[in-house]
Amino acid sequence: MKIALMMENSQAGKNSMILESLNDVAGSLNHEVFNVGMSDENDHHLTYIHLGIMASLLLNSNSVDFVVAGCGTGQGAMMSLNLHPGVLCGYCLEPSDAFLFNQINNGNAIAMAFAKGFGWAAELNARYIFEKAFSGPRGEGYPVERKEPQIRNADILSQVKAAVIKDDYLDTLKAIDQDLVKTAVTGERFQQCFFDHCQRPEIEAYVRSLL
């Protein structure tokens, strides 16, 4: 699995801590991590709005399989990611959230709070969230007796989102302020991950046109 970590300006100073915890877990499971957001306060400036655009590009182009995002509370990142087609982002404050999101909703992104409640042993909580997010089976329902309706409802939710967002994916990006999109794709590490792994030529061409 290819996993993208993206952090915005308010919590960029915690990137090295979160990246280390994510790498420790992902490495033990043979997953690959790409640190595509801000690595410190002086890095290419991003807000949680940019994170949603970045996540949608990476997931819809099959450049990565999963996105770990966040902001101070995690709420802004979750809303920003969920605005976009092809992105199903859960809100994870503790390991049980990650486990239940995987089992019941089986999405492709999580949003974490990197300020609210981020105190003593926060790095351990992050590590345990990642362990539940990236180990074991997915989409099997919880509890077991609720498996069938949960799998069915997760599929219906995806269908409803696809029906509500009727435009072609690239049309949705082009409808956004293009300066926002350009800022989102200008980071060097984002570009390396995207261009090295993009499997949708039309999306790649669009991003190159912005640059």
JSON list of C-alpha atoms in Angstrom, two decimals:
[
{"chain": "A", "resi": 1, "resn": "MET", "atom": "CA", "xyz": [0.00, 0.00, 0.00]},
{"chain": "A", "resi": 2, "resn": "LYS", "atom": "CA", "xyz": [1.16, 3.53, -0.81]},
{"chain": "A", "resi": 3, "resn": "ILE", "atom": "CA", "xyz": [0.30, 6.02, 1.94]},
{"chain": "A", "resi": 4, "resn": "ALA", "atom": "CA", "xyz": [0.51, 9.81, 1.69]},
{"chain": "A", "resi": 5, "resn": "LEU", "atom": "CA", "xyz": [1.00, 11.91, 4.82]},
{"chain": "A", "resi": 6, "resn": "MET", "atom": "CA", "xyz": [-0.01, 15.55, 4.46]},
{"chain": "A", "resi": 7, "resn": "MET", "atom": "CA", "xyz": [0.12, 18.24, 7.14]},
{"chain": "A", "resi": 8, "resn": "GLU", "atom": "CA", "xyz": [-0.82, 21.92, 6.92]},
{"chain": "A", "resi": 9, "resn": "ASN", "atom": "CA", "xyz": [0.73, 25.09, 8.31]},
{"chain": "A", "resi": 10, "resn": "SER", "atom": "CA", "xyz": [-0.67, 25.20, 11.83]},
{"chain": "A", "resi": 11, "resn": "GLN", "atom": "CA", "xyz": [0.78, 21.80, 12.82]},
{"chain": "A", "resi": 12, "resn": "ALA", "atom": "CA", "xyz": [3.74, 21.48, 10.45]},
{"chain": "A", "resi": 13, "resn": "GLY", "atom": "CA", "xyz": [6.17, 21.54, 13.37]},
{"chain": "A", "resi": 14, "resn": "LYS", "atom": "CA", "xyz": [4.88, 18.11, 14.42]},
{"chain": "A", "resi": 15, "resn": "ASN", "atom": "CA", "xyz": [5.49, 16.53, 11.02]},
{"chain": "A", "resi": 16, "resn": "SER", "atom": "CA", "xyz": [8.72, 14.76, 11.96]},
{"chain": "A", "resi": 17, "resn": "MET", "atom": "CA", "xyz": [7.08, 13.13, 14.99]},
{"chain": "A", "resi": 18, "resn": "ILE", "atom": "CA", "xyz": [4.03, 11.95, 13.04]},
{"chain": "A", "resi": 19, "resn": "LEU", "atom": "CA", "xyz": [6.13, 10.82, 10.08]},
{"chain": "A", "resi": 20, "resn": "GLU", "atom": "CA", "xyz": [8.37, 8.74, 12.34]},
{"chain": "A", "resi": 21, "resn": "SER", "atom": "CA", "xyz": [5.38, 6.99, 13.94]},
{"chain": "A", "resi": 22, "resn": "LEU", "atom": "CA", "xyz": [3.78, 6.36, 10.55]},
{"chain": "A", "resi": 23, "resn": "ASN", "atom": "CA", "xyz": [7.01, 5.05, 9.03]},
{"chain": "A", "resi": 24, "resn": "ASP", "atom": "CA", "xyz": [7.55, 2.70, 11.96]},
{"chain": "A", "resi": 25, "resn": "VAL", "atom": "CA", "xyz": [4.13, 1.12, 11.50]},
{"chain": "A", "resi": 26, "resn": "ALA", "atom": "CA", "xyz": [4.00, 1.20, 7.69]},
{"chain": "A", "resi": 27, "resn": "GLY", "atom": "CA", "xyz": [7.52, -0.14, 7.32]},
{"chain": "A", "resi": 28, "resn": "SER", "atom": "CA", "xyz": [6.75, -3.17, 9.46]},
{"chain": "A", "resi": 29, "resn": "LEU", "atom": "CA", "xyz": [3.79, -3.92, 7.16]},
{"chain": "A", "resi": 30, "resn": "ASN", "atom": "CA", "xyz": [5.75, -3.32, 3.92]},
{"chain": "A", "resi": 31, "resn": "HIS", "atom": "CA", "xyz": [3.77, -0.18, 3.09]},
{"chain": "A", "resi": 32, "resn": "GLU", "atom": "CA", "xyz": [5.41, 2.86, 1.49]},
{"chain": "A", "resi": 33, "resn": "VAL", "atom": "CA", "xyz": [4.99, 6.37, 2.94]},
{"chain": "A", "resi": 34, "resn": "PHE", "atom": "CA", "xyz": [5.18, 9.66, 1.03]},
{"chain": "A", "resi": 35, "resn": "ASN", "atom": "CA", "xyz": [5.48, 12.85, 3.08]},
{"chain": "A", "resi": 36, "resn": "VAL", "atom": "CA", "xyz": [3.76, 15.22, 0.65]},
{"chain": "A", "resi": 37, "resn": "GLY", "atom": "CA", "xyz": [2.62, 18.09, 2.88]},
{"chain": "A", "resi": 38, "resn": "MET", "atom": "CA", "xyz": [4.52, 20.57, 5.02]},
{"chain": "A", "resi": 39, "resn": "SER", "atom": "CA", "xyz": [7.59, 19.21, 6.83]},
{"chain": "A", "resi": 40, "resn": "ASP", "atom": "CA", "xyz": [8.11, 22.31, 9.01]},
{"chain": "A", "resi": 41, "resn": "GLU", "atom": "CA", "xyz": [6.83, 25.87, 9.43]},
{"chain": "A", "resi": 42, "resn": "ASN", "atom": "CA", "xyz": [9.13, 27.18, 6.66]},
{"chain": "A", "resi": 43, "resn": "ASP", "atom": "CA", "xyz": [8.00, 24.69, 4.03]},
{"chain": "A", "resi": 44, "resn": "HIS", "atom": "CA", "xyz": [5.68, 25.38, 1.06]},
{"chain": "A", "resi": 45, "resn": "HIS", "atom": "CA", "xyz": [2.62, 26.93, 2.77]},
{"chain": "A", "resi": 46, "resn": "LEU", "atom": "CA", "xyz": [-0.54, 24.81, 2.84]},
{"chain": "A", "resi": 47, "resn": "THR", "atom": "CA", "xyz": [-3.93, 25.04, 4.55]},
{"chain": "A", "resi": 48, "resn": "TYR", "atom": "CA", "xyz": [-6.39, 22.24, 5.18]},
{"chain": "A", "resi": 49, "resn": "ILE", "atom": "CA", "xyz": [-8.20, 23.40, 2.02]},
{"chain": "A", "resi": 50, "resn": "HIS", "atom": "CA", "xyz": [-5.11, 22.52, -0.03]},
{"chain": "A", "resi": 51, "resn": "LEU", "atom": "CA", "xyz": [-4.96, 19.11, 1.67]},
{"chain": "A", "resi": 52, "resn": "GLY", "atom": "CA", "xyz": [-8.35, 18.19, 0.22]},
{"chain": "A", "resi": 53, "resn": "ILE", "atom": "CA", "xyz": [-7.21, 19.06, -3.30]},
{"chain": "A", "resi": 54, "resn": "MET", "atom": "CA", "xyz": [-3.96, 17.14, -2.86]},
{"chain": "A", "resi": 55, "resn": "ALA", "atom": "CA", "xyz": [-5.72, 14.08, -1.45]},
{"chain": "A", "resi": 56, "resn": "SER", "atom": "CA", "xyz": [-8.22, 14.03, -4.30]},
{"chain": "A", "resi": 57, "resn": "LEU", "atom": "CA", "xyz": [-5.50, 14.24, -6.93]},
{"chain": "A", "resi": 58, "resn": "LEU", "atom": "CA", "xyz": [-3.41, 11.48, -5.38]},
{"chain": "A", "resi": 59, "resn": "LEU", "atom": "CA", "xyz": [-6.34, 9.11, -4.80]},
{"chain": "A", "resi": 60, "resn": "ASN", "atom": "CA", "xyz": [-8.19, 9.71, -8.08]},
{"chain": "A", "resi": 61, "resn": "SER", "atom": "CA", "xyz": [-4.99, 9.26, -10.07]},
{"chain": "A", "resi": 62, "resn": "ASN", "atom": "CA", "xyz": [-4.15, 6.05, -8.14]},
{"chain": "A", "resi": 63, "resn": "SER", "atom": "CA", "xyz": [-0.84, 7.62, -7.12]},
{"chain": "A", "resi": 64, "resn": "VAL", "atom": "CA", "xyz": [-1.49, 6.44, -3.56]},
{"chain": "A", "resi": 65, "resn": "ASP", "atom": "CA", "xyz": [-3.95, 4.08, -1.91]},
{"chain": "A", "resi": 66, "resn": "PHE", "atom": "CA", "xyz": [-4.53, 5.92, 1.35]},
{"chain": "A", "resi": 67, "resn": "VAL", "atom": "CA", "xyz": [-4.12, 9.43, 2.79]},
{"chain": "A", "resi": 68, "resn": "VAL", "atom": "CA", "xyz": [-3.32, 10.48, 6.35]},
{"chain": "A", "resi": 69, "resn": "ALA", "atom": "CA", "xyz": [-4.20, 14.14, 6.86]},
{"chain": "A", "resi": 70, "resn": "GLY", "atom": "CA", "xyz": [-4.98, 16.44, 9.75]},
{"chain": "A", "resi": 71, "resn": "CYS", "atom": "CA", "xyz": [-4.99, 19.91, 11.22]},
{"chain": "A", "resi": 72, "resn": "GLY", "atom": "CA", "xyz": [-5.44, 21.39, 14.69]},
{"chain": "A", "resi": 73, "resn": "THR", "atom": "CA", "xyz": [-8.75, 19.67, 15.41]},
{"chain": "A", "resi": 74, "resn": "GLY", "atom": "CA", "xyz": [-8.86, 17.36, 12.39]},
{"chain": "A", "resi": 75, "resn": "GLN", "atom": "CA", "xyz": [-12.33, 18.65, 11.54]},
{"chain": "A", "resi": 76, "resn": "GLY", "atom": "CA", "xyz": [-11.25, 21.07, 8.80]},
{"chain": "A", "resi": 77, "resn": "ALA", "atom": "CA", "xyz": [-9.09, 18.43, 7.12]},
{"chain": "A", "resi": 78, "resn": "MET", "atom": "CA", "xyz": [-11.90, 15.89, 7.25]},
{"chain": "A", "resi": 79, "resn": "MET", "atom": "CA", "xyz": [-14.42, 18.30, 5.70]},
{"chain": "A", "resi": 80, "resn": "SER", "atom": "CA", "xyz": [-11.95, 19.44, 3.05]},
{"chain": "A", "resi": 81, "resn": "LEU", "atom": "CA", "xyz": [-11.09, 15.90, 1.98]},
{"chain": "A", "resi": 82, "resn": "ASN", "atom": "CA", "xyz": [-14.71, 14.75, 1.95]},
{"chain": "A", "resi": 83, "resn": "LEU", "atom": "CA", "xyz": [-15.69, 17.57, -0.42]},
{"chain": "A", "resi": 84, "resn": "HIS", "atom": "CA", "xyz": [-13.97, 15.77, -3.29]},
{"chain": "A", "resi": 85, "resn": "PRO", "atom": "CA", "xyz": [-15.10, 12.81, -5.42]},
{"chain": "A", "resi": 86, "resn": "GLY", "atom": "CA", "xyz": [-13.25, 9.57, -4.83]},
{"chain": "A", "resi": 87, "resn": "VAL", "atom": "CA", "xyz": [-12.30, 10.47, -1.26]},
{"chain": "A", "resi": 88, "resn": "LEU", "atom": "CA", "xyz": [-13.92, 8.92, 1.83]},
{"chain": "A", "resi": 89, "resn": "CYS", "atom": "CA", "xyz": [-12.28, 10.35, 4.93]},
{"chain": "A", "resi": 90, "resn": "GLY", "atom": "CA", "xyz": [-12.90, 9.30, 8.53]},
{"chain": "A", "resi": 91, "resn": "TYR", "atom": "CA", "xyz": [-12.22, 11.24, 11.73]},
{"chain": "A", "resi": 92, "resn": "CYS", "atom": "CA", "xyz": [-9.76, 9.49, 14.04]},
{"chain": "A", "resi": 93, "resn": "LEU", "atom": "CA", "xyz": [-8.92, 10.72, 17.53]},
{"chain": "A", "resi": 94, "resn": "GLU", "atom": "CA", "xyz": [-8.05, 7.34, 19.01]},
{"chain": "A", "resi": 95, "resn": "PRO", "atom": "CA", "xyz": [-7.16, 3.83, 17.81]},
{"chain": "A", "resi": 96, "resn": "SER", "atom": "CA", "xyz": [-10.72, 2.50, 18.09]},
{"chain": "A", "resi": 97, "resn": "ASP", "atom": "CA", "xyz": [-11.83, 5.18, 15.61]},
{"chain": "A", "resi": 98, "resn": "ALA", "atom": "CA", "xyz": [-9.35, 3.88, 13.03]},
{"chain": "A", "resi": 99, "resn": "PHE", "atom": "CA", "xyz": [-10.38, 0.26, 13.63]},
{"chain": "A", "resi": 100, "resn": "LEU", "atom": "CA", "xyz": [-14.10, 0.97, 13.34]},
{"chain": "A", "resi": 101, "resn": "PHE", "atom": "CA", "xyz": [-13.66, 3.23, 10.30]},
{"chain": "A", "resi": 102, "resn": "ASN", "atom": "CA", "xyz": [-11.77, 0.44, 8.53]},
{"chain": "A", "resi": 103, "resn": "GLN", "atom": "CA", "xyz": [-14.23, -2.26, 9.46]},
{"chain": "A", "resi": 104, "resn": "ILE", "atom": "CA", "xyz": [-17.49, -0.36, 8.96]},
{"chain": "A", "resi": 105, "resn": "ASN", "atom": "CA", "xyz": [-16.79, 2.38, 6.40]},
{"chain": "A", "resi": 106, "resn": "ASN", "atom": "CA", "xyz": [-13.67, 1.04, 4.64]},
{"chain": "A", "resi": 107, "resn": "GLY", "atom": "CA", "xyz": [-12.60, 4.48, 3.40]},
{"chain": "A", "resi": 108, "resn": "ASN", "atom": "CA", "xyz": [-9.33, 5.68, 1.90]},
{"chain": "A", "resi": 109, "resn": "ALA", "atom": "CA", "xyz": [-8.32, 8.57, 4.17]},
{"chain": "A", "resi": 110, "resn": "ILE", "atom": "CA", "xyz": [-8.26, 9.60, 7.81]},
{"chain": "A", "resi": 111, "resn": "ALA", "atom": "CA", "xyz": [-8.09, 13.03, 9.43]},
{"chain": "A", "resi": 112, "resn": "MET", "atom": "CA", "xyz": [-6.36, 13.41, 12.79]},
{"chain": "A", "resi": 113, "resn": "ALA", "atom": "CA", "xyz": [-6.20, 16.16, 15.40]},
{"chain": "A", "resi": 114, "resn": "PHE", "atom": "CA", "xyz": [-2.62, 17.35, 15.81]},
{"chain": "A", "resi": 115, "resn": "ALA", "atom": "CA", "xyz": [-3.37, 20.08, 18.41]},
{"chain": "A", "resi": 116, "resn": "LYS", "atom": "CA", "xyz": [-6.62, 19.31, 20.25]},
{"chain": "A", "resi": 117, "resn": "GLY", "atom": "CA", "xyz": [-5.86, 16.69, 22.89]},
{"chain": "A", "resi": 118, "resn": "PHE", "atom": "CA", "xyz": [-2.31, 16.36, 21.59]},
{"chain": "A", "resi": 119, "resn": "GLY", "atom": "CA", "xyz": [-0.47, 16.12, 24.90]},
{"chain": "A", "resi": 120, "resn": "TRP", "atom": "CA", "xyz": [1.67, 13.68, 26.83]},
{"chain": "A", "resi": 121, "resn": "ALA", "atom": "CA", "xyz": [2.23, 10.39, 24.88]},
{"chain": "A", "resi": 122, "resn": "ALA", "atom": "CA", "xyz": [0.57, 11.87, 21.76]},
{"chain": "A", "resi": 123, "resn": "GLU", "atom": "CA", "xyz": [3.11, 10.08, 19.59]},
{"chain": "A", "resi": 124, "resn": "LEU", "atom": "CA", "xyz": [2.01, 6.76, 21.10]},
{"chain": "A", "resi": 125, "resn": "ASN", "atom": "CA", "xyz": [-1.63, 7.50, 20.35]},
{"chain": "A", "resi": 126, "resn": "ALA", "atom": "CA", "xyz": [-0.69, 8.36, 16.76]},
{"chain": "A", "resi": 127, "resn": "ARG", "atom": "CA", "xyz": [1.27, 5.13, 16.43]},
{"chain": "A", "resi": 128, "resn": "TYR", "atom": "CA", "xyz": [-1.63, 3.04, 17.76]},
{"chain": "A", "resi": 129, "resn": "ILE", "atom": "CA", "xyz": [-4.03, 4.80, 15.38]},
{"chain": "A", "resi": 130, "resn": "PHE", "atom": "CA", "xyz": [-1.75, 3.87, 12.48]},
{"chain": "A", "resi": 131, "resn": "GLU", "atom": "CA", "xyz": [-1.51, 0.28, 13.68]},
{"chain": "A", "resi": 132, "resn": "LYS", "atom": "CA", "xyz": [-5.30, -0.04, 13.60]},
{"chain": "A", "resi": 133, "resn": "ALA", "atom": "CA", "xyz": [-5.57, 1.85, 10.32]},
{"chain": "A", "resi": 134, "resn": "PHE", "atom": "CA", "xyz": [-3.10, -0.27, 8.37]},
{"chain": "A", "resi": 135, "resn": "SER", "atom": "CA", "xyz": [-3.11, -3.76, 9.86]},
{"chain": "A", "resi": 136, "resn": "GLY", "atom": "CA", "xyz": [-5.65, -6.53, 9.61]},
{"chain": "A", "resi": 137, "resn": "PRO", "atom": "CA", "xyz": [-8.61, -7.00, 7.28]},
{"chain": "A", "resi": 138, "resn": "ARG", "atom": "CA", "xyz": [-10.86, -4.16, 6.12]},
{"chain": "A", "resi": 139, "resn": "GLY", "atom": "CA", "xyz": [-14.57, -3.79, 5.53]},
{"chain": "A", "resi": 140, "resn": "GLU", "atom": "CA", "xyz": [-15.65, -6.85, 7.52]},
{"chain": "A", "resi": 141, "resn": "GLY", "atom": "CA", "xyz": [-18.14, -4.99, 9.71]},
{"chain": "A", "resi": 142, "resn": "TYR", "atom": "CA", "xyz": [-18.33, -4.67, 13.49]},
{"chain": "A", "resi": 143, "resn": "PRO", "atom": "CA", "xyz": [-19.79, -6.36, 15.38]},
{"chain": "A", "resi": 144, "resn": "VAL", "atom": "CA", "xyz": [-19.87, -9.49, 13.23]},
{"chain": "A", "resi": 145, "resn": "GLU", "atom": "CA", "xyz": [-23.66, -9.76, 13.26]},
{"chain": "A", "resi": 146, "resn": "ARG", "atom": "CA", "xyz": [-23.87, -6.32, 11.61]},
{"chain": "A", "resi": 147, "resn": "LYS", "atom": "CA", "xyz": [-21.51, -7.26, 8.77]},
{"chain": "A", "resi": 148, "resn": "GLU", "atom": "CA", "xyz": [-23.99, -7.52, 5.90]},
{"chain": "A", "resi": 149, "resn": "PRO", "atom": "CA", "xyz": [-25.90, -4.24, 6.42]},
{"chain": "A", "resi": 150, "resn": "GLN", "atom": "CA", "xyz": [-22.68, -2.33, 7.10]},
{"chain": "A", "resi": 151, "resn": "ILE", "atom": "CA", "xyz": [-21.03, -3.54, 3.90]},
{"chain": "A", "resi": 152, "resn": "ARG", "atom": "CA", "xyz": [-24.21, -2.75, 1.99]},
{"chain": "A", "resi": 153, "resn": "ASN", "atom": "CA", "xyz": [-24.52, 0.75, 3.47]},
{"chain": "A", "resi": 154, "resn": "ALA", "atom": "CA", "xyz": [-20.86, 1.59, 2.80]},
{"chain": "A", "resi": 155, "resn": "ASP", "atom": "CA", "xyz": [-21.43, 0.70, -0.85]},
{"chain": "A", "resi": 156, "resn": "ILE", "atom": "CA", "xyz": [-24.64, 2.74, -0.98]},
{"chain": "A", "resi": 157, "resn": "LEU", "atom": "CA", "xyz": [-22.84, 5.75, 0.51]},
{"chain": "A", "resi": 158, "resn": "SER", "atom": "CA", "xyz": [-20.23, 5.59, -2.25]},
{"chain": "A", "resi": 159, "resn": "GLN", "atom": "CA", "xyz": [-22.99, 5.41, -4.86]},
{"chain": "A", "resi": 160, "resn": "VAL", "atom": "CA", "xyz": [-24.82, 8.38, -3.34]},
{"chain": "A", "resi": 161, "resn": "LYS", "atom": "CA", "xyz": [-21.65, 10.49, -3.33]},
{"chain": "A", "resi": 162, "resn": "ALA", "atom": "CA", "xyz": [-20.96, 9.60, -6.96]},
{"chain": "A", "resi": 163, "resn": "ALA", "atom": "CA", "xyz": [-24.56, 10.56, -7.87]},
{"chain": "A", "resi": 164, "resn": "VAL", "atom": "CA", "xyz": [-24.43, 13.87, -6.02]},
{"chain": "A", "resi": 165, "resn": "ILE", "atom": "CA", "xyz": [-21.13, 14.87, -7.65]},
{"chain": "A", "resi": 166, "resn": "LYS", "atom": "CA", "xyz": [-22.26, 14.60, -11.26]},
{"chain": "A", "resi": 167, "resn": "ASP", "atom": "CA", "xyz": [-19.43, 16.45, -13.01]},
{"chain": "A", "resi": 168, "resn": "ASP", "atom": "CA", "xyz": [-16.35, 14.80, -14.44]},
{"chain": "A", "resi": 169, "resn": "TYR", "atom": "CA", "xyz": [-13.56, 14.75, -11.87]},
{"chain": "A", "resi": 170, "resn": "LEU", "atom": "CA", "xyz": [-11.37, 17.21, -13.78]},
{"chain": "A", "resi": 171, "resn": "ASP", "atom": "CA", "xyz": [-14.36, 19.54, -14.21]},
{"chain": "A", "resi": 172, "resn": "THR", "atom": "CA", "xyz": [-14.70, 19.69, -10.43]},
{"chain": "A", "resi": 173, "resn": "LEU", "atom": "CA", "xyz": [-11.06, 20.74, -10.11]},
{"chain": "A", "resi": 174, "resn": "LYS", "atom": "CA", "xyz": [-11.37, 23.32, -12.86]},
{"chain": "A", "resi": 175, "resn": "ALA", "atom": "CA", "xyz": [-14.38, 24.84, -11.09]},
{"chain": "A", "resi": 176, "resn": "ILE", "atom": "CA", "xyz": [-12.18, 25.65, -8.07]},
{"chain": "A", "resi": 177, "resn": "ASP", "atom": "CA", "xyz": [-10.08, 28.82, -7.90]},
{"chain": "A", "resi": 178, "resn": "GLN", "atom": "CA", "xyz": [-7.09, 27.67, -9.96]},
{"chain": "A", "resi": 179, "resn": "ASP", "atom": "CA", "xyz": [-4.66, 29.52, -7.71]},
{"chain": "A", "resi": 180, "resn": "LEU", "atom": "CA", "xyz": [-5.76, 27.23, -4.88]},
{"chain": "A", "resi": 181, "resn": "VAL", "atom": "CA", "xyz": [-5.14, 24.15, -7.02]},
{"chain": "A", "resi": 182, "resn": "LYS", "atom": "CA", "xyz": [-1.80, 25.45, -8.24]},
{"chain": "A", "resi": 183, "resn": "THR", "atom": "CA", "xyz": [-0.64, 26.09, -4.67]},
{"chain": "A", "resi": 184, "resn": "ALA", "atom": "CA", "xyz": [-1.76, 22.58, -3.72]},
{"chain": "A", "resi": 185, "resn": "VAL", "atom": "CA", "xyz": [0.36, 20.95, -6.45]},
{"chain": "A", "resi": 186, "resn": "THR", "atom": "CA", "xyz": [3.47, 23.13, -6.26]},
{"chain": "A", "resi": 187, "resn": "GLY", "atom": "CA", "xyz": [5.23, 21.28, -3.43]},
{"chain": "A", "resi": 188, "resn": "GLU", "atom": "CA", "xyz": [8.29, 19.34, -4.56]},
{"chain": "A", "resi": 189, "resn": "ARG", "atom": "CA", "xyz": [7.53, 16.18, -2.57]},
{"chain": "A", "resi": 190, "resn": "PHE", "atom": "CA", "xyz": [3.91, 16.17, -3.70]},
{"chain": "A", "resi": 191, "resn": "GLN", "atom": "CA", "xyz": [5.01, 16.45, -7.33]},
{"chain": "A", "resi": 192, "resn": "GLN", "atom": "CA", "xyz": [7.50, 13.62, -6.99]},
{"chain": "A", "resi": 193, "resn": "CYS", "atom": "CA", "xyz": [4.88, 11.29, -5.51]},
{"chain": "A", "resi": 194, "resn": "PHE", "atom": "CA", "xyz": [2.22, 12.32, -8.03]},
{"chain": "A", "resi": 195, "resn": "PHE", "atom": "CA", "xyz": [4.29, 12.25, -11.21]},
{"chain": "A", "resi": 196, "resn": "ASP", "atom": "CA", "xyz": [6.14, 9.06, -10.27]},
{"chain": "A", "resi": 197, "resn": "HIS", "atom": "CA", "xyz": [2.95, 7.09, -9.57]},
{"chain": "A", "resi": 198, "resn": "CYS", "atom": "CA", "xyz": [0.07, 8.76, -11.44]},
{"chain": "A", "resi": 199, "resn": "GLN", "atom": "CA", "xyz": [-1.93, 6.24, -13.48]},
{"chain": "A", "resi": 200, "resn": "ARG", "atom": "CA", "xyz": [-4.36, 8.70, -15.09]},
{"chain": "A", "resi": 201, "resn": "PRO", "atom": "CA", "xyz": [-2.72, 10.55, -18.01]},
{"chain": "A", "resi": 202, "resn": "GLU", "atom": "CA", "xyz": [-5.51, 13.11, -18.26]},
{"chain": "A", "resi": 203, "resn": "ILE", "atom": "CA", "xyz": [-5.06, 14.11, -14.61]},
{"chain": "A", "resi": 204, "resn": "GLU", "atom": "CA", "xyz": [-1.30, 14.31, -15.04]},
{"chain": "A", "resi": 205, "resn": "ALA", "atom": "CA", "xyz": [-1.74, 16.54, -18.08]},
{"chain": "A", "resi": 206, "resn": "TYR", "atom": "CA", "xyz": [-4.02, 18.87, -16.13]},
{"chain": "A", "resi": 207, "resn": "VAL", "atom": "CA", "xyz": [-1.53, 19.20, -13.26]},
{"chain": "A", "resi": 208, "resn": "ARG", "atom": "CA", "xyz": [1.33, 19.86, -15.69]},
{"chain": "A", "resi": 209, "resn": "SER", "atom": "CA", "xyz": [-0.75, 22.59, -17.34]},
{"chain": "A", "resi": 210, "resn": "LEU", "atom": "CA", "xyz": [-0.94, 24.40, -14.00]},
{"chain": "A", "resi": 211, "resn": "LEU", "atom": "CA", "xyz": [2.84, 24.26, -13.56]}
]
